[in-house]
Short mmCIF file of C-alpha atoms in Angstrom, two decimals:
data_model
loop_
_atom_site.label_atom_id
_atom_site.label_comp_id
_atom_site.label_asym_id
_atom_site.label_seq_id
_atom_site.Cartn_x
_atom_site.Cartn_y
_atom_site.Cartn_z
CA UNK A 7 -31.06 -217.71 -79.69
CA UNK A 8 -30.09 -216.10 -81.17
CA UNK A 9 -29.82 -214.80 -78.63
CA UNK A 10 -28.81 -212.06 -77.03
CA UNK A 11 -26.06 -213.58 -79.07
CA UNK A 12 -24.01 -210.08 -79.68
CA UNK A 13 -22.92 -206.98 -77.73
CA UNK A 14 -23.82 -203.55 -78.69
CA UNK A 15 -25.67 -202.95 -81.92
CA UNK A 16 -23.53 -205.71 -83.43
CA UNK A 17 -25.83 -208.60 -84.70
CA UNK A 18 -25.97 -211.37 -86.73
CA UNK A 19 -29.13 -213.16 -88.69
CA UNK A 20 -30.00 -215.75 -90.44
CA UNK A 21 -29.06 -218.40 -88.51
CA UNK A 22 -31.04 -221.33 -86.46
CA UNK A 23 -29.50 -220.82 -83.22
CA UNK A 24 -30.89 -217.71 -80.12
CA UNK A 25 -27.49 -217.71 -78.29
CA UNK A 26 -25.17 -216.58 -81.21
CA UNK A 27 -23.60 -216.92 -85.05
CA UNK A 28 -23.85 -220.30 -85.72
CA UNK A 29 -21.94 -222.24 -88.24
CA UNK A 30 -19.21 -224.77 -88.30
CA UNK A 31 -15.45 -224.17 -87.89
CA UNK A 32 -13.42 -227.62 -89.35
CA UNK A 33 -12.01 -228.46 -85.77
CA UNK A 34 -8.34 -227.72 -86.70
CA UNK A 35 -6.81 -228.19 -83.98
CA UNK A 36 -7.17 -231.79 -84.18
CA UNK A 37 -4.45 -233.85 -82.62
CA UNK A 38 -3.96 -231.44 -80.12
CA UNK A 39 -4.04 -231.58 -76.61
CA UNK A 40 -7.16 -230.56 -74.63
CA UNK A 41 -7.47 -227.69 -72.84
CA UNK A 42 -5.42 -227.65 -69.42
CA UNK A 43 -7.75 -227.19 -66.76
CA UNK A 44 -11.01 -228.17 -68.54
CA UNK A 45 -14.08 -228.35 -66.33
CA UNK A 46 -15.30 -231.80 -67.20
CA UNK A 47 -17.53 -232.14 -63.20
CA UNK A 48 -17.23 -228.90 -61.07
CA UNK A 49 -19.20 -228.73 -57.92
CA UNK A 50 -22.06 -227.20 -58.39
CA UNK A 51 -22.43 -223.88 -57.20
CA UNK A 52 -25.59 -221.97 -56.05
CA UNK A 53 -26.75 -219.54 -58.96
CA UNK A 54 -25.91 -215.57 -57.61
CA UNK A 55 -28.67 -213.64 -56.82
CA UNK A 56 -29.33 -210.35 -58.49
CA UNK A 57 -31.42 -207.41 -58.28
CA UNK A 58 -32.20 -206.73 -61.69
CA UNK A 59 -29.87 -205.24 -64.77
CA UNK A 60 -30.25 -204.00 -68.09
CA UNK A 61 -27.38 -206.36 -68.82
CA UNK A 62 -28.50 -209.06 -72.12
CA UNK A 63 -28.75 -212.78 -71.31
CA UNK A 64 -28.69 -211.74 -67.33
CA UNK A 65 -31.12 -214.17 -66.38
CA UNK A 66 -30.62 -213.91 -62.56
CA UNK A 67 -30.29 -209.71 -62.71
CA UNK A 68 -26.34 -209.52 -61.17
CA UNK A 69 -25.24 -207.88 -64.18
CA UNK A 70 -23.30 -210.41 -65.68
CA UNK A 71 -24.24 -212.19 -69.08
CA UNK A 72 -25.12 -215.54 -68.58
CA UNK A 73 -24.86 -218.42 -71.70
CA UNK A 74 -27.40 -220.97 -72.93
CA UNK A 75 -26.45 -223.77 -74.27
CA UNK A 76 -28.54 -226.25 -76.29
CA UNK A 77 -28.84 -229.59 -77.82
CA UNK A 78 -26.87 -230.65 -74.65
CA UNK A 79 -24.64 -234.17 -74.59
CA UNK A 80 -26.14 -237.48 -73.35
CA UNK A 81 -24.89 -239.81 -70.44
CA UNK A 82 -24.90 -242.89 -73.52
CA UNK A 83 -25.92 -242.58 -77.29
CA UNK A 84 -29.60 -241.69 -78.34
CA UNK A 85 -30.45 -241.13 -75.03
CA UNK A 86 -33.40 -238.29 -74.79
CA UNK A 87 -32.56 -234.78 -74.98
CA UNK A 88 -31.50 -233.59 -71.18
CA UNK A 89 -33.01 -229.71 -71.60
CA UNK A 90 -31.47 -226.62 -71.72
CA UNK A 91 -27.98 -225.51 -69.76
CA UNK A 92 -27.41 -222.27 -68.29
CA UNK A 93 -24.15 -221.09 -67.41
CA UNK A 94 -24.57 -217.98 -65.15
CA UNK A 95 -21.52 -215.10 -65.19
CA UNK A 96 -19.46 -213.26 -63.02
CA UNK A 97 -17.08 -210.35 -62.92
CA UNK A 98 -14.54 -213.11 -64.07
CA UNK A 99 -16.57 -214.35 -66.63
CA UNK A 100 -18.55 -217.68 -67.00
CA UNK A 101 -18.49 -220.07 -63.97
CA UNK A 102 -19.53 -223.44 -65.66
CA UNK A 103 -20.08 -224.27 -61.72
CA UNK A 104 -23.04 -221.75 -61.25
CA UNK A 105 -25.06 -223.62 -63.72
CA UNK A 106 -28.67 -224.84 -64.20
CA UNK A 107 -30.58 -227.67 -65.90
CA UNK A 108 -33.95 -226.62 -67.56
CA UNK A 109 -36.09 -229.67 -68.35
CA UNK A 110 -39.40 -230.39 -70.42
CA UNK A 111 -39.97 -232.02 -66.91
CA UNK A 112 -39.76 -229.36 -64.29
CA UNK A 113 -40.06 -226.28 -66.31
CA UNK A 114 -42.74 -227.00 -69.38
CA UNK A 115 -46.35 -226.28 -69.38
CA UNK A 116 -48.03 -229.41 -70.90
CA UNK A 117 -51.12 -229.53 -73.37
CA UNK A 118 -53.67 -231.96 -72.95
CA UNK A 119 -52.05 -233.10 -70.07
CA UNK A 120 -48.87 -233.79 -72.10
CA UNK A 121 -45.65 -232.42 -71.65
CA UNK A 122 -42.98 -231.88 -74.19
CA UNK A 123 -40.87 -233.58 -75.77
CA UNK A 124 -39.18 -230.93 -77.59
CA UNK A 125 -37.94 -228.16 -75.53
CA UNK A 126 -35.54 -225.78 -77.31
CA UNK A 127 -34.28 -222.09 -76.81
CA UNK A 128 -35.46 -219.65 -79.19
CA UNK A 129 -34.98 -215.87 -77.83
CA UNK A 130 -34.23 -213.67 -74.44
CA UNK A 131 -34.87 -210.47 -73.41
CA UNK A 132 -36.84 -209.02 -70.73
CA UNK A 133 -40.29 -209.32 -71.64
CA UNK A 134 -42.09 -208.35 -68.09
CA UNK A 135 -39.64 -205.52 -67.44
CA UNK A 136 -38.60 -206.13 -64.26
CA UNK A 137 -34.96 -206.43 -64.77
CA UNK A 138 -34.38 -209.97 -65.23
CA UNK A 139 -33.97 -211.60 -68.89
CA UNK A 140 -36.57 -214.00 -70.17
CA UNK A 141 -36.15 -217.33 -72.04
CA UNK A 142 -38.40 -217.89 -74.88
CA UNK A 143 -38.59 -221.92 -75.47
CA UNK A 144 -39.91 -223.73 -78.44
CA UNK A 145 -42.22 -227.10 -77.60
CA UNK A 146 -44.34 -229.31 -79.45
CA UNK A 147 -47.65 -229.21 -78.33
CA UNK A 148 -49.97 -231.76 -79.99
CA UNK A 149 -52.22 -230.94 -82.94
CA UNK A 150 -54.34 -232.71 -85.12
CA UNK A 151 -53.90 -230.84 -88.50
CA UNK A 152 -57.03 -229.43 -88.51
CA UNK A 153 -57.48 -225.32 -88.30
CA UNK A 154 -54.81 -223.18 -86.75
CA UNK A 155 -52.60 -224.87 -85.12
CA UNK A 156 -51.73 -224.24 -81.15
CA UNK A 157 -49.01 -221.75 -80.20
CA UNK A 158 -45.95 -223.74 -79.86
CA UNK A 159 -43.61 -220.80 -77.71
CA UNK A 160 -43.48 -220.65 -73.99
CA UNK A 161 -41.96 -218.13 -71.67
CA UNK A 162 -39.85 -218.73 -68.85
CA UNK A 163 -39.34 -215.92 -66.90
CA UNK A 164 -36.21 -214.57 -64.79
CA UNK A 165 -35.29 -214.01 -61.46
CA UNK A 166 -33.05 -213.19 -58.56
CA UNK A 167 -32.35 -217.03 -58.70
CA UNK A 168 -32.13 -217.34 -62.21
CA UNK A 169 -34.59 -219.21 -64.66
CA UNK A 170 -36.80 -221.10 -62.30
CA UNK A 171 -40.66 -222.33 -62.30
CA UNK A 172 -42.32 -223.33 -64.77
CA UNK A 173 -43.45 -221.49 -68.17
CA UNK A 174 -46.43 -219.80 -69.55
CA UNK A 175 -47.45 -219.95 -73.09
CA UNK A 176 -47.62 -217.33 -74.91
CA UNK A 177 -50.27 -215.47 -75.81
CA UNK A 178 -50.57 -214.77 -79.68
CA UNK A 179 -54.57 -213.11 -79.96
CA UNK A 180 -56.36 -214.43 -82.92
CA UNK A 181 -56.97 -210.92 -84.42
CA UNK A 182 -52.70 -210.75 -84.54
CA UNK A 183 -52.61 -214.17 -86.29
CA UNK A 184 -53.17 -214.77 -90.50
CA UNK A 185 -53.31 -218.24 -92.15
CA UNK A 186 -52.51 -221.51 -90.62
CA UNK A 187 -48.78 -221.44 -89.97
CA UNK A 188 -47.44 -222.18 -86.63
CA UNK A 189 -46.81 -218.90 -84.78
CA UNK A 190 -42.89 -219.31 -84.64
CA UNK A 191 -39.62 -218.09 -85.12
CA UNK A 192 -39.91 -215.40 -82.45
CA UNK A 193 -37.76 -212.53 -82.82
CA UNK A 194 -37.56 -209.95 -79.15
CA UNK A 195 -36.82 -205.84 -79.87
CA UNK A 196 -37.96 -202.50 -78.93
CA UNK A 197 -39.61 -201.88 -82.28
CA UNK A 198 -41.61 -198.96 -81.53
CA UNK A 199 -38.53 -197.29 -79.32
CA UNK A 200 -41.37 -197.08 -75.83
CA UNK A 201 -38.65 -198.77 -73.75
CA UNK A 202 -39.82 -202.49 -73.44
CA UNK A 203 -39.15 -205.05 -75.30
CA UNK A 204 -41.90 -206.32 -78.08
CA UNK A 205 -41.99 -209.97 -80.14
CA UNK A 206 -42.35 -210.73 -83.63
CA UNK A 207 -43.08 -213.86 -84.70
CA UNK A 208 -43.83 -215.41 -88.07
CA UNK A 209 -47.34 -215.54 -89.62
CA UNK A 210 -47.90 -216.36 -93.01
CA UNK A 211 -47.97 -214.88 -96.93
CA UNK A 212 -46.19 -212.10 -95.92
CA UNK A 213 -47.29 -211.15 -92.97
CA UNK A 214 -46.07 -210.88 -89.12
CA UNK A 215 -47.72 -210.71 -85.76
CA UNK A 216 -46.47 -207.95 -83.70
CA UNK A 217 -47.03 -208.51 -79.77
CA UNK A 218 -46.15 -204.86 -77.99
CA UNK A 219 -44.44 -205.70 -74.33
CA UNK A 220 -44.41 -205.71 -71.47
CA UNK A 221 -45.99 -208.81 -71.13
CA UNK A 222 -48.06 -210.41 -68.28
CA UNK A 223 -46.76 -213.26 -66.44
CA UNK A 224 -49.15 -215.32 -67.90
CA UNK A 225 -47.30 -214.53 -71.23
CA UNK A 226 -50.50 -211.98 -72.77
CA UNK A 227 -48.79 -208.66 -74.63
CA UNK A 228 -49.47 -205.05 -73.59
CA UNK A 229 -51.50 -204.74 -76.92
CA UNK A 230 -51.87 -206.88 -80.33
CA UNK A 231 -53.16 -205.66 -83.70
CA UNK A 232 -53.79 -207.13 -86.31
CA UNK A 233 -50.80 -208.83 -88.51
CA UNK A 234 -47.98 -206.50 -90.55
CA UNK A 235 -47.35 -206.80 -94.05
CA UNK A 236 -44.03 -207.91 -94.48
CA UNK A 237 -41.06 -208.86 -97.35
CA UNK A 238 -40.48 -212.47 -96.27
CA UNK A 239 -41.78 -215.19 -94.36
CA UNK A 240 -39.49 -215.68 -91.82
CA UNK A 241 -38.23 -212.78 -89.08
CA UNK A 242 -34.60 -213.78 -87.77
CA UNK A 243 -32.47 -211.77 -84.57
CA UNK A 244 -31.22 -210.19 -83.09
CA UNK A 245 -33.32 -206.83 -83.50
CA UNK A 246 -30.94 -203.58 -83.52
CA UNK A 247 -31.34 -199.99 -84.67
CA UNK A 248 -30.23 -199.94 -87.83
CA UNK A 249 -30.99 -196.01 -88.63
CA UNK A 250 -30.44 -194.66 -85.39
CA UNK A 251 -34.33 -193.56 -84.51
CA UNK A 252 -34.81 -195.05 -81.28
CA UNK A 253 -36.50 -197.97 -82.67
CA UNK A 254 -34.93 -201.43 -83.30
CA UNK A 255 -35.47 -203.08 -86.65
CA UNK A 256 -34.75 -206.90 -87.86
CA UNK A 257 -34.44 -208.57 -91.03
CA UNK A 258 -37.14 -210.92 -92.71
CA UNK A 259 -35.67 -213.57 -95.32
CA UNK A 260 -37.86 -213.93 -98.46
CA UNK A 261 -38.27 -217.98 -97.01
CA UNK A 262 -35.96 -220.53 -95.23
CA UNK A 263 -32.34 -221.10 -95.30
CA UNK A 264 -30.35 -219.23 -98.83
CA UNK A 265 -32.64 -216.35 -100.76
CA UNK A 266 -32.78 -212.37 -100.22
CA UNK A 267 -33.61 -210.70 -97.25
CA UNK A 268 -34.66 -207.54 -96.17
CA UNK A 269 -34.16 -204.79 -93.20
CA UNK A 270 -37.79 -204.31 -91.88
CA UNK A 271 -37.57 -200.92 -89.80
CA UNK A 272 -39.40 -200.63 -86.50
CA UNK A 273 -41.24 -197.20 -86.01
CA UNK A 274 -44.62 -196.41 -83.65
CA UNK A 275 -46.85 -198.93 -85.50
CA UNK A 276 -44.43 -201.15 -84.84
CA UNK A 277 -41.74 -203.16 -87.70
CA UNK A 278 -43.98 -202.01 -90.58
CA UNK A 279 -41.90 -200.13 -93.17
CA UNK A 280 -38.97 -202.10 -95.50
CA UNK A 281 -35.77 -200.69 -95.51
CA UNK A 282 -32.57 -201.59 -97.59
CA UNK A 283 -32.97 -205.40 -99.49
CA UNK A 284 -30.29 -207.53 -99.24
CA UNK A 285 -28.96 -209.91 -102.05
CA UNK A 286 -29.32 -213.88 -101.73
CA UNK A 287 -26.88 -215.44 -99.17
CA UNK A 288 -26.57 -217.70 -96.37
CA UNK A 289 -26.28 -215.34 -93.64
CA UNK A 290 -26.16 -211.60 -92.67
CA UNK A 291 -24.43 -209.76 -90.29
CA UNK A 292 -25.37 -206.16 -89.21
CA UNK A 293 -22.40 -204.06 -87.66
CA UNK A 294 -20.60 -200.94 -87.09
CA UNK A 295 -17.28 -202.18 -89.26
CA UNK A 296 -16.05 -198.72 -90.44
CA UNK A 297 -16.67 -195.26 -89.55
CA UNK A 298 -19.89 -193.49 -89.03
CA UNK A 299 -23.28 -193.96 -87.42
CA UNK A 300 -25.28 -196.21 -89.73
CA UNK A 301 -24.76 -199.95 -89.25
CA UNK A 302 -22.97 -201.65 -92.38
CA UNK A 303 -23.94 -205.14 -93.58
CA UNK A 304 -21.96 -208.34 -94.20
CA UNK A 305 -24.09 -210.69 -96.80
CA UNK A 306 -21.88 -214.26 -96.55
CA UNK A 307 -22.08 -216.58 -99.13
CA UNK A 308 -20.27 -219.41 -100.56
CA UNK A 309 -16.53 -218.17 -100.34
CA UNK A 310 -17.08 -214.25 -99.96
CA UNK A 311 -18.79 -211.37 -98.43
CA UNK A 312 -20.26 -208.70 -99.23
CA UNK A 313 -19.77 -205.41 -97.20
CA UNK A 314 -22.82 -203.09 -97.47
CA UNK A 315 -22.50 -199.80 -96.05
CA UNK A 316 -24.54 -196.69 -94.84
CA UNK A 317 -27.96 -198.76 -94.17
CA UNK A 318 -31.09 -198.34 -94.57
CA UNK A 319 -29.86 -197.55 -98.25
CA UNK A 320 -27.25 -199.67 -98.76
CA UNK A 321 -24.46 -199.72 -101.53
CA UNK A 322 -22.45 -202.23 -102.34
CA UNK A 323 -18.68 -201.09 -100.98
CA UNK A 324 -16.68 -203.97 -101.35
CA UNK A 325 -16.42 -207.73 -101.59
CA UNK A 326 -14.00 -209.34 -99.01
CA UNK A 327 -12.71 -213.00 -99.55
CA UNK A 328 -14.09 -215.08 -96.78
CA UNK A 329 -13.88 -219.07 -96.10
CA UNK A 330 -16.94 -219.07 -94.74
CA UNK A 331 -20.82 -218.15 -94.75
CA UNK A 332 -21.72 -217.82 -91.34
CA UNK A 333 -21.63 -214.99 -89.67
CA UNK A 334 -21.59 -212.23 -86.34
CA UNK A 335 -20.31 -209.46 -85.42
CA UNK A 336 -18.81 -207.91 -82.21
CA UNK A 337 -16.69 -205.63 -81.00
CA UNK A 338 -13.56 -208.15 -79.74
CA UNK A 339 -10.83 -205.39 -79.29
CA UNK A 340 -13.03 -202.42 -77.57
CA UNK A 341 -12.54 -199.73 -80.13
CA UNK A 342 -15.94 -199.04 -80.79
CA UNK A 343 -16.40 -200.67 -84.14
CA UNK A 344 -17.51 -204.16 -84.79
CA UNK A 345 -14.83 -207.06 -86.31
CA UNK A 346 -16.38 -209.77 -88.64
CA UNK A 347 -16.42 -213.41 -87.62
CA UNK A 348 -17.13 -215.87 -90.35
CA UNK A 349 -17.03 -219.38 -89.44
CA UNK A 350 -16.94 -222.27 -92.20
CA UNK A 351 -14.11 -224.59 -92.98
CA UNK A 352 -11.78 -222.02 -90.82
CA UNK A 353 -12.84 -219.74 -87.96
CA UNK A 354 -12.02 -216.03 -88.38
CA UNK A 355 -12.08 -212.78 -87.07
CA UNK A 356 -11.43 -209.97 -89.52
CA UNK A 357 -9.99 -206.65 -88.29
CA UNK A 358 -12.20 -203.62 -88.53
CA UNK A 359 -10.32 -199.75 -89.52
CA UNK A 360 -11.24 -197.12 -90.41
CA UNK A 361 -12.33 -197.88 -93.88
CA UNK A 362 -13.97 -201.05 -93.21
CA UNK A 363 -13.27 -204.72 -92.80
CA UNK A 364 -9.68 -205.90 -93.59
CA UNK A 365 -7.93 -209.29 -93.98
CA UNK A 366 -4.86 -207.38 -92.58
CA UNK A 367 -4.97 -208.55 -89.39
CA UNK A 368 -7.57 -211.10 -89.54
CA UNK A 369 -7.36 -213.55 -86.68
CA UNK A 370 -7.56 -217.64 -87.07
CA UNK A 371 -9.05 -219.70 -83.82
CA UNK A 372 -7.82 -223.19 -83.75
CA UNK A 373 -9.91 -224.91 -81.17
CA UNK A 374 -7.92 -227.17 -79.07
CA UNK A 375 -10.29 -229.78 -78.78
CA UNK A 376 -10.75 -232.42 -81.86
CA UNK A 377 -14.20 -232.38 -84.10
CA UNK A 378 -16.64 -229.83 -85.17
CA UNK A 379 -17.04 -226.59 -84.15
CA UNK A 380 -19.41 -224.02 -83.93
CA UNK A 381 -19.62 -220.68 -82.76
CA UNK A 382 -22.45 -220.17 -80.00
CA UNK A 383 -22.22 -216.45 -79.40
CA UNK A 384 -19.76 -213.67 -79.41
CA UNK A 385 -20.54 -211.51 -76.52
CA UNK A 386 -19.07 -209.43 -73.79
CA UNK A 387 -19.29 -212.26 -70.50
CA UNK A 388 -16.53 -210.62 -68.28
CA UNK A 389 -17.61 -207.48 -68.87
CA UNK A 390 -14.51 -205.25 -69.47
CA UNK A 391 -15.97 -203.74 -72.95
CA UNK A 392 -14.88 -206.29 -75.63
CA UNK A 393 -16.56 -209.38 -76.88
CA UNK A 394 -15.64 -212.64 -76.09
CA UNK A 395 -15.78 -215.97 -78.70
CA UNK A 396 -17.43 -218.94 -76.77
CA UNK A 397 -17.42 -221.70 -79.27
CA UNK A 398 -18.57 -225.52 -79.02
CA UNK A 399 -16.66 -228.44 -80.32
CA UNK A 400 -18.75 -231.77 -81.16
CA UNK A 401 -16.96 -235.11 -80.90
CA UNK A 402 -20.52 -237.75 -81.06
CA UNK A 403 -23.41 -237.32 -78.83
CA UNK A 404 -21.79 -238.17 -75.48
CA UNK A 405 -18.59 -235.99 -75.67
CA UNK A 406 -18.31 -231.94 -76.12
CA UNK A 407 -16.13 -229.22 -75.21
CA UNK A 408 -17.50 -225.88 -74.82
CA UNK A 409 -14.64 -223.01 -75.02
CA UNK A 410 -14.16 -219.33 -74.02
CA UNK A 411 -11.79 -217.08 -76.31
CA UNK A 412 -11.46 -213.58 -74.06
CA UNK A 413 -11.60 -210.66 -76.54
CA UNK A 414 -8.41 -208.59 -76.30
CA UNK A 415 -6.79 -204.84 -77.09
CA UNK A 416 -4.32 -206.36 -79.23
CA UNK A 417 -4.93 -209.09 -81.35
CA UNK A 418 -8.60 -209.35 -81.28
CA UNK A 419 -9.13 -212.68 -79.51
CA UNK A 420 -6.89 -214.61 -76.99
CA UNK A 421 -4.34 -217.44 -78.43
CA UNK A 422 -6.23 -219.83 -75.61
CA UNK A 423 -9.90 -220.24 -73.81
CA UNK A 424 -10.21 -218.62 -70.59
CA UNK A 425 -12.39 -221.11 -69.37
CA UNK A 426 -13.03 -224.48 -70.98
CA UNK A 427 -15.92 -227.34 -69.90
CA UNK A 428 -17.91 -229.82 -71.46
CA UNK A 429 -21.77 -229.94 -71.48
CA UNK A 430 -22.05 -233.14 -69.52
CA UNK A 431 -21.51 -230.97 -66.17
CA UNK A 432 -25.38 -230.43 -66.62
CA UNK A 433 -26.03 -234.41 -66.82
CA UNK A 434 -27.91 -235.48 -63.45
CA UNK A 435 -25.43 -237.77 -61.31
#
C-alpha cells in the first residue's frame, strides 16, 4: 500500500503491502493482558467531511491521515474476504468509529458482467488532483490466456465523504504497454516534478509503463508514451526524491521477492534514468538517518543491514546488526531525521544521530496482544510532527488486534497503543 505508508521523504520498498513496512514481529508479548480499552464494536460514526488537503492517505480531505487495512477478519473460518477497512483520522488520531467497509460488492466495476472476487489495496495518492486521496485496488478480472491480458487495477476515487461509489478501471493505452504481463504492481509519484501525481506500473523484460496524472475520472492519464527501459521487473513504493530535484524516484527489484534492486530517478521524461544499485536483500528502506540532504539507504537481509549513504551514489558506510529484514523508516521522535524500524523475530526502532543509525537507544515494541505481528505503516496520524507505529497482531482468521504506538520526543515510540481495536468492527451486524 504501500501506501502512503511513511511520512516525509522516509520510505520503505520491497514489500507486498500499500499501507506500510510489512513484516512479522514474533508476538512477544504473549501471555499478556490485552489492551485496556480495546475497541472490539464502537458505534459507528459518520465519516468527517473535508474540503480537500495535501495531507497522504486523507481520503475524505479533513487533513488527517486516514489507515487502510486489508485482508480483514471473518465473522467464522474461511468465510469470503469482507473488503477493504478504512479507518478515517482526527486531530486525536485514528477513530476506529469513523470507519468504512469497501466491498467487491458495492464499490467494484465488474467485467463481463462479473464482479470480483479479489479486491485488494495496492496504492493512494491523489490521482485527479482535487484534494482528496485515491485508492488504487487490485481485482481479478477474467481472462482466457490468450493475448494481453485485461488491466486488473481500478481506481476509487476520494471525497468530502470519504471513499465512496464505485471504481473505474484504469486506463493503461496499448502504445504504453510491452509483452503480455499483467499491467500491475502500481507504484503513485510525481516523477517528472509538474505537481500531480503520475503511476508506474510493471510491464515486462525490462520495461515500465509510465501514465503522467492527473487522471480523468474515468481513470485515462493526462498523457502515455510508450514503455521505459528499466533495471528490473518489478517497481515497488513509495516514490520519494531521492536527489533532491523536484522529481520523485522509486526503486525497481531485478524480479520478485530477494535479488538487487535499483533507484530509478524520475526527471521530465518521466522515471527513465538508473541511479545508485543496491545489493541483494529482502527489503530496502530509503531515509534521512544521518546528517545531510541526500536520502541514505537501509538494505535488510537475513540478520543485518546495510546503511548506504549519500544516494544516488551510494557507499557502503556501515553494517548495523539487525533481527530482522523488513523494513521502514520514519521520523518517530520529530527531529528531522528518520529512525529505522526492522521487524522480524523482534520489532525495533533504531535511534538516528548525527552520524547515522545506532543500536544505542534502539527501542523494542512488545505488542500486548498474543500471535503474529506485523507492522502496517509508520506514519504521522495525529498529526503533531512525529510518526506513529500502527501494527496488527494475527491470532486465526476470526480474531485480530490492530494497535497504535504514538511516536514520542523521548524515547521514540510510546511504552503502550494509544488506541487499540480489532478488524471485526468492519464485519456487517
Amino acid at each position: 500500500m504501500r501506501s502512503g505508508r511513511t511520512c516525509t521523504a522516509a520510505v520503505a520498498v520491497g514489500c507486498a503491502l500499500l499501507l506500510g513496512a510489512c513484516g512479522p514481529a514474533d508476538g512477544t508479548g504473549a501471555g499478556q493482558p490485552e489492551p485496556t480499552g480495546i475497541a472490539d464494536g464502537p458505534a459507528e460514526l459518520p465519516v468527517p467531511r473535508g474540503k480537500g488537503s495535501k495531507v497522504p492517505d486523507d481520503f475524505n480531505g479533513d487533513g488527517h491521515r486516514d489507515l487502510v487495512l486489508d485482508d480483514l477478519v471473518k465473522a467464522q473460518s474461511h468465510a469470503d474476504d469482507a473488503g477493504i477497512g478504512i479507518v478515517y483520522g482526527s486531530a486525536h488520531g485514528l477513530r476506529p468509529g469513523a470507519r468504512q467497509l469497501l466491498s467487491p460488492t458495492k464499490q467494484a466495476v465488474p467485467t463481463g458482467g462479473r464482479l470480483p472476487a479479489v479486491f485488494d489495496a495496492e496504492e493512494s495518492c491523489d490521482l485527479d488532483a482535487d484534494g482528496f486521496t485515491d485508492l488504487v485496488v487490485s481485482t481479478d478480472p477474467p481472462y482466457d490466456g490468450q493475448g494481453r491480458p485485461p488491466v486488473p487495477l481500478q481506481i476509487l476515487f476520494g471525497s468530502p465523504a470519504g471513499l465512496t461509489g464505485r471504481g473505474v478501471k484504469l486506463a493503461v493505452p496499448a502504445r504504453a504497454r510491452y509483452g503480455n504481463d499483467w499491467p500491475d504492481q502500481p507504484v503513485c509519484g510525481d516523477f517528472d516534478g509538474d505537481g500531480t501525481a503520475d503511476l508506474v506500473v510493471h510491464a515486462s523484460g525490462g520495461k515500465l509503463s509510465y501514465l503522467r496524472g492527473p487522471f480523468s475520472r474515468r481513470g485515462v492519464p493526462r498523457a502515455a508514451g510508450a514503455p521505459l527501459p528499466s533495471p528490473g521487473e518489478v517497481p515497488v513504493g513509495p516514490a520519494t526524491d531521492v536527489d533532491g530535484d523536484g522529481d520523485d524516484d522509486l526503486v525497481v527489484r531485478a524480479a520478485e521477492g530477494t535479488g538487487p534492486a535499483a533507484v530509478v530517478l524520475g526527471g521530465p521524461t518521466g522515471p527513465a534514468r538508473t541511479g545508485a544499485l543496491l545489493p541483494a536483500g529482502v527489503d530496502v528502506a530509503l531515509g534521512r538517518f544521518g546528517q545531510g540532504r541526500a536520502l541514505d539507504a537501509a538494505v535488510g537481509g537475513m540478520g543485518e543491514t546495510l546503511l548506504r549513504y549519500d544516494l544516488p551514489a551510494p557507499a557502503v558506510r556501515a553494517a548495523l546488526a539487525a533481527p530482522g529484514s523488513m523494513l521502514d523508516a520514519a521520523d518517530f521522535d520529530g527531529d528531522g531525521r528518520d529512525e529505522l524500524l526492522s521487524s522480524g523475530s523482534r520489532l525495533r526502532v533504531f535511534h538516528a544521530g548525527a552520524a547515522g543509525l545506532s543500536t544505542r537507544g534502539a527501542v523494542t515494541v512488545v505488542p500486548r496482544a498474543s500471535g503474529t505481528t506485523r507492522v502496517l505503516a509508520a506514519a504521522d496520524f495525529d498529526g503533531d510532527g512525529r510518526a506513529d507505529l500502527a501494527v496488527r497482531t494475527y491470532r486465526g482468521e476470526t480474531r485480530d488486534t490492530v494497535a497504535v504506538y504514538a511516536g514520542t520526543a523521548k524515547g521514540l515510540v510510546g511504552a503502550g497503543p494509544a488506541v487499540a481495536f480489532s478488524t471485526s468492527v468492519f464485519l456487517e451486524p
